[in-house]
Amino acid sequence: VQLVESGGESVHTGGSLRLSCAVSERTSMFYVMAWFRETPGKAREGIAAIYSRDDFTDYADSVKGRFTISRDSTKNMLYLSMSSLKPDDTAMYYCATSTRTYGLVLDASRYTYWGQGTQVTVS
């Protein structure tokens, strides 16, 4: 399984971005897919997840109301739409997928497959 993120760039505070994650397999084969982010010296943070069965979503409080996770099963794509961006959102963003039906949905240990990351910088 390969995941490739794209869409990261430098934006001003208050701006918007949409990150994309191309998945080499059908997204329906994964129980859940998610976005994480990481900054130097901090643990990888789970910020948004979506269940393939019913598209139920879950978000970290830090992004709730500003970020939206979605998927396009016809294109095997995962997206993260981000708005009202803040400097604290600056991070490397990763997409991840899991076939596990157990575990905390925003816990990195639940996820098996990861992309290489895309950098988002907000200033």
mmCIF file with all atom_site columns, C-alpha atoms in Angstrom:
data_model
loop_
_atom_site.group_PDB
_atom_site.id
_atom_site.type_symbol
_atom_site.label_atom_id
_atom_site.label_alt_id
_atom_site.label_comp_id
_atom_site.label_asym_id
_atom_site.label_entity_id
_atom_site.label_seq_id
_atom_site.pdbx_PDB_ins_code
_atom_site.Cartn_x
_atom_site.Cartn_y
_atom_site.Cartn_z
_atom_site.occupancy
_atom_site.B_iso_or_equiv
_atom_site.pdbx_formal_charge
_atom_site.auth_seq_id
_atom_site.auth_comp_id
_atom_site.auth_asym_id
_atom_site.auth_atom_id
_atom_site.pdbx_PDB_model_num
ATOM 1   C CA . VAL A 1 1   ? 0.000   0.000  0.000  1.00 0.00 ? 1   VAL A CA 1
ATOM 2   C CA . GLN A 1 2   ? 1.307   3.428  -0.932 1.00 0.00 ? 2   GLN A CA 1
ATOM 3   C CA . LEU A 1 3   ? 0.041   6.793  0.205  1.00 0.00 ? 3   LEU A CA 1
ATOM 4   C CA . VAL A 1 4   ? 1.230   10.036 -1.362 1.00 0.00 ? 4   VAL A CA 1
ATOM 5   C CA . GLU A 1 5   ? 0.291   13.409 0.115  1.00 0.00 ? 5   GLU A CA 1
ATOM 6   C CA . SER A 1 6   ? 0.271   16.673 -1.766 1.00 0.00 ? 6   SER A CA 1
ATOM 7   C CA . GLY A 1 7   ? -1.021  20.196 -1.409 1.00 0.00 ? 7   GLY A CA 1
ATOM 8   C CA . GLY A 1 8   ? 1.119   21.516 1.389  1.00 0.00 ? 8   GLY A CA 1
ATOM 9   C CA . GLU A 1 9   ? 2.514   25.022 1.008  1.00 0.00 ? 9   GLU A CA 1
ATOM 10  C CA . SER A 1 10  ? 3.123   28.300 2.807  1.00 0.00 ? 10  SER A CA 1
ATOM 11  C CA . VAL A 1 11  ? 0.045   30.402 3.531  1.00 0.00 ? 11  VAL A CA 1
ATOM 12  C CA . HIS A 1 12  ? -0.857  33.456 5.574  1.00 0.00 ? 12  HIS A CA 1
ATOM 13  C CA . THR A 1 13  ? -2.768  33.334 8.835  1.00 0.00 ? 13  THR A CA 1
ATOM 14  C CA . GLY A 1 14  ? -6.472  32.975 8.119  1.00 0.00 ? 14  GLY A CA 1
ATOM 15  C CA . GLY A 1 15  ? -5.879  31.278 4.802  1.00 0.00 ? 15  GLY A CA 1
ATOM 16  C CA . SER A 1 16  ? -7.114  27.939 3.492  1.00 0.00 ? 16  SER A CA 1
ATOM 17  C CA . LEU A 1 17  ? -5.575  24.852 1.964  1.00 0.00 ? 17  LEU A CA 1
ATOM 18  C CA . ARG A 1 18  ? -6.684  21.442 0.800  1.00 0.00 ? 18  ARG A CA 1
ATOM 19  C CA . LEU A 1 19  ? -4.364  18.513 1.257  1.00 0.00 ? 19  LEU A CA 1
ATOM 20  C CA . SER A 1 20  ? -4.744  15.401 -0.872 1.00 0.00 ? 20  SER A CA 1
ATOM 21  C CA . CYS A 1 21  ? -3.648  11.836 -0.288 1.00 0.00 ? 21  CYS A CA 1
ATOM 22  C CA . ALA A 1 22  ? -3.534  9.386  -3.173 1.00 0.00 ? 22  ALA A CA 1
ATOM 23  C CA . VAL A 1 23  ? -4.013  5.804  -2.035 1.00 0.00 ? 23  VAL A CA 1
ATOM 24  C CA . SER A 1 24  ? -2.779  2.914  -4.156 1.00 0.00 ? 24  SER A CA 1
ATOM 25  C CA . GLU A 1 25  ? -5.597  0.622  -3.007 1.00 0.00 ? 25  GLU A CA 1
ATOM 26  C CA . ARG A 1 26  ? -9.362  0.982  -2.802 1.00 0.00 ? 26  ARG A CA 1
ATOM 27  C CA . THR A 1 27  ? -10.137 3.194  0.177  1.00 0.00 ? 27  THR A CA 1
ATOM 28  C CA . SER A 1 28  ? -12.993 0.869  1.077  1.00 0.00 ? 28  SER A CA 1
ATOM 29  C CA . MET A 1 29  ? -10.485 -1.833 2.071  1.00 0.00 ? 29  MET A CA 1
ATOM 30  C CA . PHE A 1 30  ? -9.434  0.264  5.060  1.00 0.00 ? 30  PHE A CA 1
ATOM 31  C CA . TYR A 1 31  ? -11.592 0.477  8.128  1.00 0.00 ? 31  TYR A CA 1
ATOM 32  C CA . VAL A 1 32  ? -10.480 4.006  8.899  1.00 0.00 ? 32  VAL A CA 1
ATOM 33  C CA . MET A 1 33  ? -8.275  6.680  7.355  1.00 0.00 ? 33  MET A CA 1
ATOM 34  C CA . ALA A 1 34  ? -6.838  9.716  9.046  1.00 0.00 ? 34  ALA A CA 1
ATOM 35  C CA . TRP A 1 35  ? -4.651  12.763 8.960  1.00 0.00 ? 35  TRP A CA 1
ATOM 36  C CA . PHE A 1 36  ? -1.877  13.393 11.439 1.00 0.00 ? 36  PHE A CA 1
ATOM 37  C CA . ARG A 1 37  ? 0.580   16.211 11.870 1.00 0.00 ? 37  ARG A CA 1
ATOM 38  C CA . GLU A 1 38  ? 3.969   16.521 13.456 1.00 0.00 ? 38  GLU A CA 1
ATOM 39  C CA . THR A 1 39  ? 6.289   19.316 14.499 1.00 0.00 ? 39  THR A CA 1
ATOM 40  C CA . PRO A 1 40  ? 9.862   18.940 15.764 1.00 0.00 ? 40  PRO A CA 1
ATOM 41  C CA . GLY A 1 41  ? 9.972   17.983 19.421 1.00 0.00 ? 41  GLY A CA 1
ATOM 42  C CA . LYS A 1 42  ? 6.294   17.047 19.614 1.00 0.00 ? 42  LYS A CA 1
ATOM 43  C CA . ALA A 1 43  ? 4.484   13.758 19.299 1.00 0.00 ? 43  ALA A CA 1
ATOM 44  C CA . ARG A 1 44  ? 2.599   13.037 16.124 1.00 0.00 ? 44  ARG A CA 1
ATOM 45  C CA . GLU A 1 45  ? -0.939  14.400 16.581 1.00 0.00 ? 45  GLU A CA 1
ATOM 46  C CA . GLY A 1 46  ? -4.017  12.770 15.146 1.00 0.00 ? 46  GLY A CA 1
ATOM 47  C CA . ILE A 1 47  ? -6.301  15.519 13.881 1.00 0.00 ? 47  ILE A CA 1
ATOM 48  C CA . ALA A 1 48  ? -9.011  13.973 11.713 1.00 0.00 ? 48  ALA A CA 1
ATOM 49  C CA . ALA A 1 49  ? -10.319 10.531 10.859 1.00 0.00 ? 49  ALA A CA 1
ATOM 50  C CA . ILE A 1 50  ? -12.983 9.066  8.613  1.00 0.00 ? 50  ILE A CA 1
ATOM 51  C CA . TYR A 1 51  ? -14.536 5.610  8.667  1.00 0.00 ? 51  TYR A CA 1
ATOM 52  C CA . SER A 1 52  ? -14.934 3.958  5.284  1.00 0.00 ? 52  SER A CA 1
ATOM 53  C CA . ARG A 1 53  ? -18.108 2.102  6.171  1.00 0.00 ? 53  ARG A CA 1
ATOM 54  C CA . ASP A 1 54  ? -20.268 5.159  6.814  1.00 0.00 ? 54  ASP A CA 1
ATOM 55  C CA . ASP A 1 55  ? -18.008 8.213  6.395  1.00 0.00 ? 55  ASP A CA 1
ATOM 56  C CA . PHE A 1 56  ? -18.385 9.030  10.059 1.00 0.00 ? 56  PHE A CA 1
ATOM 57  C CA . THR A 1 57  ? -15.738 11.570 11.016 1.00 0.00 ? 57  THR A CA 1
ATOM 58  C CA . ASP A 1 58  ? -13.873 12.501 14.156 1.00 0.00 ? 58  ASP A CA 1
ATOM 59  C CA . TYR A 1 59  ? -11.668 15.479 14.894 1.00 0.00 ? 59  TYR A CA 1
ATOM 60  C CA . ALA A 1 60  ? -9.201  16.688 17.446 1.00 0.00 ? 60  ALA A CA 1
ATOM 61  C CA . ASP A 1 61  ? -10.389 19.704 19.405 1.00 0.00 ? 61  ASP A CA 1
ATOM 62  C CA . SER A 1 62  ? -7.501  21.720 17.984 1.00 0.00 ? 62  SER A CA 1
ATOM 63  C CA . VAL A 1 63  ? -8.990  21.598 14.472 1.00 0.00 ? 63  VAL A CA 1
ATOM 64  C CA . LYS A 1 64  ? -12.705 21.033 15.044 1.00 0.00 ? 64  LYS A CA 1
ATOM 65  C CA . GLY A 1 65  ? -14.780 23.488 13.073 1.00 0.00 ? 65  GLY A CA 1
ATOM 66  C CA . ARG A 1 66  ? -11.851 24.530 10.872 1.00 0.00 ? 66  ARG A CA 1
ATOM 67  C CA . PHE A 1 67  ? -10.750 21.302 9.178  1.00 0.00 ? 67  PHE A CA 1
ATOM 68  C CA . THR A 1 68  ? -12.815 18.796 7.205  1.00 0.00 ? 68  THR A CA 1
ATOM 69  C CA . ILE A 1 69  ? -11.757 15.297 6.267  1.00 0.00 ? 69  ILE A CA 1
ATOM 70  C CA . SER A 1 70  ? -13.320 13.628 3.262  1.00 0.00 ? 70  SER A CA 1
ATOM 71  C CA . ARG A 1 71  ? -12.684 10.879 0.778  1.00 0.00 ? 71  ARG A CA 1
ATOM 72  C CA . ASP A 1 72  ? -13.507 10.066 -2.808 1.00 0.00 ? 72  ASP A CA 1
ATOM 73  C CA . SER A 1 73  ? -13.798 6.307  -3.114 1.00 0.00 ? 73  SER A CA 1
ATOM 74  C CA . THR A 1 74  ? -14.065 6.503  -6.897 1.00 0.00 ? 74  THR A CA 1
ATOM 75  C CA . LYS A 1 75  ? -10.609 8.067  -7.094 1.00 0.00 ? 75  LYS A CA 1
ATOM 76  C CA . ASN A 1 76  ? -9.030  6.391  -4.056 1.00 0.00 ? 76  ASN A CA 1
ATOM 77  C CA . MET A 1 77  ? -8.341  9.797  -2.571 1.00 0.00 ? 77  MET A CA 1
ATOM 78  C CA . LEU A 1 78  ? -8.379  11.223 0.934  1.00 0.00 ? 78  LEU A CA 1
ATOM 79  C CA . TYR A 1 79  ? -8.624  14.953 1.543  1.00 0.00 ? 79  TYR A CA 1
ATOM 80  C CA . LEU A 1 80  ? -8.164  17.449 4.331  1.00 0.00 ? 80  LEU A CA 1
ATOM 81  C CA . SER A 1 81  ? -9.722  20.861 3.806  1.00 0.00 ? 81  SER A CA 1
ATOM 82  C CA . MET A 1 82  ? -8.274  23.425 6.162  1.00 0.00 ? 82  MET A CA 1
ATOM 83  C CA . SER A 1 83  ? -9.529  26.934 6.814  1.00 0.00 ? 83  SER A CA 1
ATOM 84  C CA . SER A 1 84  ? -8.842  29.740 9.297  1.00 0.00 ? 84  SER A CA 1
ATOM 85  C CA . LEU A 1 85  ? -5.280  28.536 9.454  1.00 0.00 ? 85  LEU A CA 1
ATOM 86  C CA . LYS A 1 86  ? -3.115  29.643 12.349 1.00 0.00 ? 86  LYS A CA 1
ATOM 87  C CA . PRO A 1 87  ? 0.659   29.612 12.870 1.00 0.00 ? 87  PRO A CA 1
ATOM 88  C CA . ASP A 1 88  ? 0.104   26.729 15.325 1.00 0.00 ? 88  ASP A CA 1
ATOM 89  C CA . ASP A 1 89  ? -1.091  24.646 12.360 1.00 0.00 ? 89  ASP A CA 1
ATOM 90  C CA . THR A 1 90  ? 2.413   24.733 10.913 1.00 0.00 ? 90  THR A CA 1
ATOM 91  C CA . ALA A 1 91  ? 3.539   21.111 10.692 1.00 0.00 ? 91  ALA A CA 1
ATOM 92  C CA . MET A 1 92  ? 4.297   18.176 8.471  1.00 0.00 ? 92  MET A CA 1
ATOM 93  C CA . TYR A 1 93  ? 0.984   16.552 7.609  1.00 0.00 ? 93  TYR A CA 1
ATOM 94  C CA . TYR A 1 94  ? 0.635   12.821 7.048  1.00 0.00 ? 94  TYR A CA 1
ATOM 95  C CA . CYS A 1 95  ? -2.190  10.635 5.843  1.00 0.00 ? 95  CYS A CA 1
ATOM 96  C CA . ALA A 1 96  ? -2.578  7.148  7.236  1.00 0.00 ? 96  ALA A CA 1
ATOM 97  C CA . THR A 1 97  ? -4.819  4.135  6.831  1.00 0.00 ? 97  THR A CA 1
ATOM 98  C CA . SER A 1 98  ? -5.776  1.235  9.038  1.00 0.00 ? 98  SER A CA 1
ATOM 99  C CA . THR A 1 99  ? -7.560  -2.075 8.697  1.00 0.00 ? 99  THR A CA 1
ATOM 100 C CA . ARG A 1 100 ? -7.842  -2.451 12.477 1.00 0.00 ? 100 ARG A CA 1
ATOM 101 C CA . THR A 1 101 ? -11.317 -2.263 13.944 1.00 0.00 ? 101 THR A CA 1
ATOM 102 C CA . TYR A 1 102 ? -10.085 -1.447 17.434 1.00 0.00 ? 102 TYR A CA 1
ATOM 103 C CA . GLY A 1 103 ? -8.055  1.275  19.093 1.00 0.00 ? 103 GLY A CA 1
ATOM 104 C CA . LEU A 1 104 ? -8.385  5.001  19.487 1.00 0.00 ? 104 LEU A CA 1
ATOM 105 C CA . VAL A 1 105 ? -9.158  6.505  16.116 1.00 0.00 ? 105 VAL A CA 1
ATOM 106 C CA . LEU A 1 106 ? -6.685  9.397  16.476 1.00 0.00 ? 106 LEU A CA 1
ATOM 107 C CA . ASP A 1 107 ? -3.919  7.270  17.965 1.00 0.00 ? 107 ASP A CA 1
ATOM 108 C CA . ALA A 1 108 ? -1.001  6.783  15.586 1.00 0.00 ? 108 ALA A CA 1
ATOM 109 C CA . SER A 1 109 ? -0.380  3.257  16.858 1.00 0.00 ? 109 SER A CA 1
ATOM 110 C CA . ARG A 1 110 ? -3.608  2.116  15.221 1.00 0.00 ? 110 ARG A CA 1
ATOM 111 C CA . TYR A 1 111 ? -2.355  2.929  11.720 1.00 0.00 ? 111 TYR A CA 1
ATOM 112 C CA . THR A 1 112 ? -0.275  0.690  9.532  1.00 0.00 ? 112 THR A CA 1
ATOM 113 C CA . TYR A 1 113 ? 0.244   2.608  6.318  1.00 0.00 ? 113 TYR A CA 1
ATOM 114 C CA . TRP A 1 114 ? 1.642   6.111  6.130  1.00 0.00 ? 114 TRP A CA 1
ATOM 115 C CA . GLY A 1 115 ? 2.518   8.642  3.496  1.00 0.00 ? 115 GLY A CA 1
ATOM 116 C CA . GLN A 1 116 ? 5.765   10.585 3.356  1.00 0.00 ? 116 GLN A CA 1
ATOM 117 C CA . GLY A 1 117 ? 4.199   13.860 4.494  1.00 0.00 ? 117 GLY A CA 1
ATOM 118 C CA . THR A 1 118 ? 3.552   17.296 3.070  1.00 0.00 ? 118 THR A CA 1
ATOM 119 C CA . GLN A 1 119 ? 4.658   20.523 4.760  1.00 0.00 ? 119 GLN A CA 1
ATOM 120 C CA . VAL A 1 120 ? 2.203   23.231 5.746  1.00 0.00 ? 120 VAL A CA 1
ATOM 121 C CA . THR A 1 121 ? 3.595   26.545 6.949  1.00 0.00 ? 121 THR A CA 1
ATOM 122 C CA . VAL A 1 122 ? 1.345   29.313 8.275  1.00 0.00 ? 122 VAL A CA 1
ATOM 123 C CA . SER A 1 123 ? 2.768   32.744 8.992  1.00 0.00 ? 123 SER A CA 1
#
